[in-house]
Short mmCIF file of C-alpha atoms in Angstrom, two decimals:
data_model
loop_
_atom_site.label_atom_id
_atom_site.label_comp_id
_atom_site.label_asym_id
_atom_site.label_seq_id
_atom_site.Cartn_x
_atom_site.Cartn_y
_atom_site.Cartn_z
CA GLU A 1 112.23 28.94 46.63
CA VAL A 2 112.63 32.08 48.69
CA GLN A 3 112.76 31.02 52.32
CA LEU A 4 114.30 31.29 55.75
CA VAL A 5 114.69 28.21 57.93
CA GLU A 6 115.58 28.55 61.61
CA SER A 7 117.10 25.87 63.80
CA GLY A 8 118.83 25.44 67.14
CA GLY A 9 115.99 26.03 69.55
CA GLY A 10 115.24 23.80 72.51
CA LEU A 11 114.87 23.50 76.26
CA VAL A 12 117.71 25.04 78.25
CA GLN A 13 118.29 25.82 81.92
CA PRO A 14 118.52 29.42 83.15
CA GLY A 15 122.02 30.77 82.84
CA ARG A 16 122.98 28.44 80.02
CA SER A 17 123.64 29.21 76.35
CA LEU A 18 122.07 28.38 73.01
CA ARG A 19 122.95 29.23 69.41
CA LEU A 20 120.24 29.77 66.82
CA SER A 21 120.85 29.49 63.09
CA CYS A 22 118.89 30.70 60.09
CA ALA A 23 119.52 29.34 56.60
CA ALA A 24 118.45 31.58 53.73
CA SER A 25 117.76 30.60 50.15
CA GLY A 26 116.22 32.00 46.99
CA PHE A 27 117.60 35.53 47.27
CA THR A 28 120.99 37.28 47.48
CA PHE A 29 121.44 36.99 51.23
CA GLY A 30 124.44 39.31 51.42
CA ASP A 31 122.48 42.22 49.98
CA TYR A 32 120.10 42.54 52.92
CA ALA A 33 120.02 43.36 56.60
CA MET A 34 118.81 40.45 58.69
CA HIS A 35 117.06 40.43 62.05
CA TRP A 36 115.73 38.28 64.86
CA VAL A 37 112.24 38.94 66.21
CA ARG A 38 110.75 36.89 69.04
CA GLN A 39 107.28 36.11 70.28
CA ALA A 40 106.65 34.83 73.80
CA PRO A 41 103.80 32.31 74.08
CA GLY A 42 100.48 34.10 73.62
CA LYS A 43 102.21 37.48 73.34
CA GLY A 44 103.13 39.98 70.68
CA LEU A 45 106.20 40.56 68.56
CA GLU A 46 109.45 41.91 69.99
CA TRP A 47 112.45 42.94 67.89
CA VAL A 48 115.60 41.33 69.33
CA SER A 49 118.58 42.13 67.14
CA GLY A 50 119.65 43.09 63.64
CA ILE A 51 122.75 43.10 61.43
CA SER A 52 123.24 45.10 58.26
CA TRP A 53 124.92 43.90 55.07
CA ILE A 54 128.64 43.08 55.47
CA SER A 55 127.99 43.34 59.24
CA ARG A 56 128.59 47.07 59.12
CA THR A 57 125.98 47.85 61.76
CA ILE A 58 124.71 45.66 64.60
CA ALA A 59 122.00 46.52 67.10
CA TYR A 60 120.26 44.88 70.03
CA ALA A 61 117.16 45.42 72.09
CA ASP A 62 117.94 46.61 75.61
CA SER A 63 116.44 43.39 76.98
CA VAL A 64 119.20 41.26 75.41
CA LYS A 65 122.12 43.67 75.14
CA GLY A 66 125.29 42.19 76.59
CA ARG A 67 123.89 38.64 76.54
CA PHE A 68 123.06 37.97 72.88
CA THR A 69 125.38 38.24 69.87
CA ILE A 70 124.19 38.33 66.27
CA SER A 71 126.41 37.38 63.35
CA ARG A 72 126.18 36.36 59.72
CA ASP A 73 128.16 34.26 57.25
CA ASP A 74 127.32 35.48 53.75
CA ALA A 75 129.32 32.63 52.15
CA LYS A 76 126.97 30.19 53.87
CA ASN A 77 123.83 32.34 53.49
CA SER A 78 123.34 32.04 57.22
CA LEU A 79 122.38 34.20 60.18
CA TYR A 80 123.15 33.33 63.78
CA LEU A 81 122.13 34.35 67.28
CA GLN A 82 124.37 33.36 70.17
CA MET A 83 122.33 33.56 73.36
CA ASN A 84 124.17 33.51 76.67
CA SER A 85 122.99 33.85 80.29
CA LEU A 86 119.49 32.85 79.27
CA ARG A 87 116.57 33.82 81.47
CA PRO A 88 113.03 32.44 81.75
CA GLU A 89 111.75 35.66 80.15
CA ASP A 90 113.73 34.77 76.99
CA THR A 91 111.29 31.91 76.39
CA ALA A 92 109.80 32.58 72.97
CA LEU A 93 109.49 31.58 69.35
CA TYR A 94 112.44 33.20 67.59
CA TYR A 95 111.87 34.32 64.02
CA CYS A 96 114.57 35.08 61.50
CA THR A 97 113.42 37.90 59.23
CA LYS A 98 114.76 39.81 56.23
CA LEU A 99 114.62 43.56 56.05
CA ASP A 100 113.85 45.02 52.63
CA ALA A 101 117.06 47.05 52.80
CA ALA A 102 120.81 46.59 53.16
CA ALA A 103 121.31 49.04 55.97
CA MET A 104 120.03 49.09 59.53
CA ARG A 105 117.20 51.53 58.94
CA GLU A 106 113.46 51.69 58.81
CA ASP A 107 111.89 49.39 56.28
CA ALA A 108 109.65 46.36 56.08
CA PHE A 109 110.39 42.86 57.34
CA ASP A 110 109.27 41.25 54.11
CA LEU A 111 110.30 37.62 54.59
CA TRP A 112 109.93 35.51 57.74
CA GLY A 113 110.95 32.02 58.73
CA GLN A 114 108.67 29.62 60.62
CA GLY A 115 110.56 30.23 63.85
CA THR A 116 112.43 28.08 66.35
CA MET A 117 111.19 27.69 69.92
CA VAL A 118 113.45 28.48 72.87
CA THR A 119 112.30 27.44 76.33
CA VAL A 120 114.31 28.54 79.35
CA SER A 121 113.33 26.56 82.42
CA SER A 122 114.86 24.53 85.18
CA GLN B 1 103.00 54.19 78.47
CA ALA B 2 103.68 51.99 75.46
CA VAL B 3 105.06 53.60 72.32
CA LEU B 4 102.27 52.04 70.22
CA THR B 5 98.79 51.16 71.47
CA GLN B 6 96.40 48.89 69.63
CA PRO B 7 92.95 47.72 70.73
CA SER B 8 93.17 44.11 71.85
CA SER B 9 90.28 42.88 69.75
CA LEU B 10 87.79 43.79 67.06
CA SER B 11 84.86 41.88 65.62
CA ALA B 12 83.06 42.47 62.35
CA SER B 13 80.79 40.67 59.92
CA PRO B 14 81.82 39.19 56.58
CA GLY B 15 81.69 41.81 53.87
CA ALA B 16 81.96 44.68 56.32
CA SER B 17 84.93 47.02 56.75
CA ALA B 18 87.24 46.97 59.76
CA SER B 19 89.36 49.90 60.88
CA LEU B 20 92.32 49.00 63.10
CA THR B 21 94.04 51.79 64.96
CA CYS B 22 97.63 52.13 66.11
CA THR B 23 97.96 55.09 68.46
CA LEU B 24 101.36 56.65 69.04
CA ARG B 25 102.36 57.73 72.53
CA SER B 26 101.90 61.37 73.36
CA GLY B 27 104.94 63.31 72.22
CA ILE B 28 105.55 61.05 69.22
CA ASN B 29 103.94 62.64 66.18
CA VAL B 30 102.35 60.19 63.74
CA GLY B 31 103.01 62.67 60.94
CA THR B 32 106.72 61.93 61.10
CA TYR B 33 106.51 58.13 61.04
CA ARG B 34 105.93 55.46 58.46
CA ILE B 35 103.52 52.89 59.88
CA TYR B 36 104.08 49.24 58.95
CA TRP B 37 101.35 46.60 59.28
CA TYR B 38 101.71 42.83 59.65
CA LYS B 39 99.17 40.04 59.71
CA GLN B 40 99.69 36.83 61.68
CA LYS B 41 97.43 33.81 61.52
CA PRO B 42 97.60 31.20 64.33
CA GLY B 43 100.58 28.90 63.96
CA SER B 44 102.10 30.98 61.17
CA PRO B 45 104.80 33.65 61.01
CA PRO B 46 103.85 37.29 60.47
CA GLN B 47 103.22 38.49 56.95
CA TYR B 48 104.06 42.00 55.79
CA LEU B 49 100.91 43.79 54.59
CA LEU B 50 101.77 47.39 53.84
CA ARG B 51 103.50 50.60 54.80
CA TYR B 52 101.77 53.97 55.02
CA ASN B 53 103.15 57.45 55.55
CA SER B 54 101.09 59.51 53.13
CA ASP B 55 99.19 58.99 49.91
CA SER B 56 102.43 59.75 48.05
CA ASP B 57 104.56 57.52 50.30
CA LYS B 58 102.98 54.15 50.72
CA GLN B 59 103.78 50.58 49.76
CA GLN B 60 101.64 47.47 49.40
CA GLY B 61 103.28 44.17 50.32
CA SER B 62 103.82 41.65 47.57
CA GLY B 63 100.57 39.89 46.73
CA VAL B 64 98.56 41.81 49.33
CA PRO B 65 95.03 42.56 48.09
CA SER B 66 94.04 46.19 47.58
CA ARG B 67 91.24 45.81 50.10
CA PHE B 68 93.97 46.28 52.71
CA SER B 69 94.90 49.94 52.88
CA GLY B 70 96.55 52.38 55.24
CA SER B 71 95.87 55.89 56.41
CA LYS B 72 96.53 58.23 59.31
CA ASP B 73 94.32 60.20 61.71
CA ALA B 74 96.43 63.14 62.77
CA SER B 75 93.84 64.31 65.29
CA ALA B 76 94.06 60.96 67.06
CA ASN B 77 97.81 60.64 66.48
CA ALA B 78 97.16 57.22 64.99
CA GLY B 79 97.88 55.04 62.03
CA ILE B 80 94.98 53.09 60.59
CA LEU B 81 94.72 49.80 58.74
CA LEU B 82 91.47 49.50 56.82
CA ILE B 83 90.27 46.10 55.72
CA SER B 84 87.42 46.30 53.25
CA GLY B 85 85.09 43.45 52.36
CA LEU B 86 86.09 41.30 55.30
CA GLN B 87 86.58 37.64 54.56
CA SER B 88 86.96 34.64 56.85
CA GLU B 89 90.66 34.41 55.98
CA ASP B 90 91.16 37.90 57.42
CA GLU B 91 90.66 36.48 60.90
CA ALA B 92 94.12 36.98 62.44
CA ASP B 93 96.25 39.13 64.69
CA TYR B 94 97.40 42.43 63.21
CA TYR B 95 100.49 44.29 64.40
CA CYS B 96 101.65 47.80 63.65
CA MET B 97 105.32 48.78 63.74
CA ILE B 98 107.42 51.92 63.57
CA TRP B 99 111.12 52.74 63.47
CA HIS B 100 111.66 54.74 66.64
CA SER B 101 114.87 55.71 68.40
CA ASN B 102 116.81 53.47 66.02
CA THR B 103 114.84 50.38 66.97
CA TYR B 104 111.85 48.55 65.60
CA VAL B 105 108.83 48.92 67.85
CA PHE B 106 105.74 46.75 67.54
CA GLY B 107 102.30 47.35 68.93
CA ALA B 108 100.74 44.63 71.08
CA GLY B 109 98.43 43.56 68.26
CA THR B 110 94.72 43.48 67.51
CA LYS B 111 92.88 40.19 67.19
CA VAL B 112 90.31 40.44 64.40
CA THR B 113 87.36 38.08 64.51
CA VAL B 114 85.09 37.68 61.51
CA LEU B 115 81.70 36.72 62.88
#
């Protein structure tokens, strides 16, 4: 079955760290760029970060640059998001999503996971 | 001013057509962008619907019915998602997206209610 399954979310205090994981199955993971998109409660979608095939290109939204690090392990068909110095405004449902392309370029996010919730609060 | 502006809500009757707009900020020409559309039902992740740039450059998402279609209104500098023959299962939030300044930009979404 073609799917993405996120994990690692939870409740964390401001300033602390959290690492999200995304396990992919049913497609050749290494052939595609992968991204994280988040959705704050009751709000819209916000692109967070992306990584191209073989990690050639990495990009971040300005809101997380310098605090979040995206990575991938193609041998494990997994995508990660290391989140440091978390802020209350990072509270959101974090989706792992596959781009229908290998490179970091415009294209469709054609496969989405169910998301993992991150709550930043003291 | 946001890069993409969508009306917050839209209501229509079953069987009717609904036209959802995605207006690009002044100075960003819709003619040079592919517009992507996503549908999100409550409690579910977004689903890719389609991409539209022109009648010769468009893509329907896998399994997406043909009653979902895209177009552009150059005079309004907007992308349009047309849903024909509205059904109860079309009740959802709809987001447009573009690739702008090397990032992926989403609109704030339109909540469609089928009365």
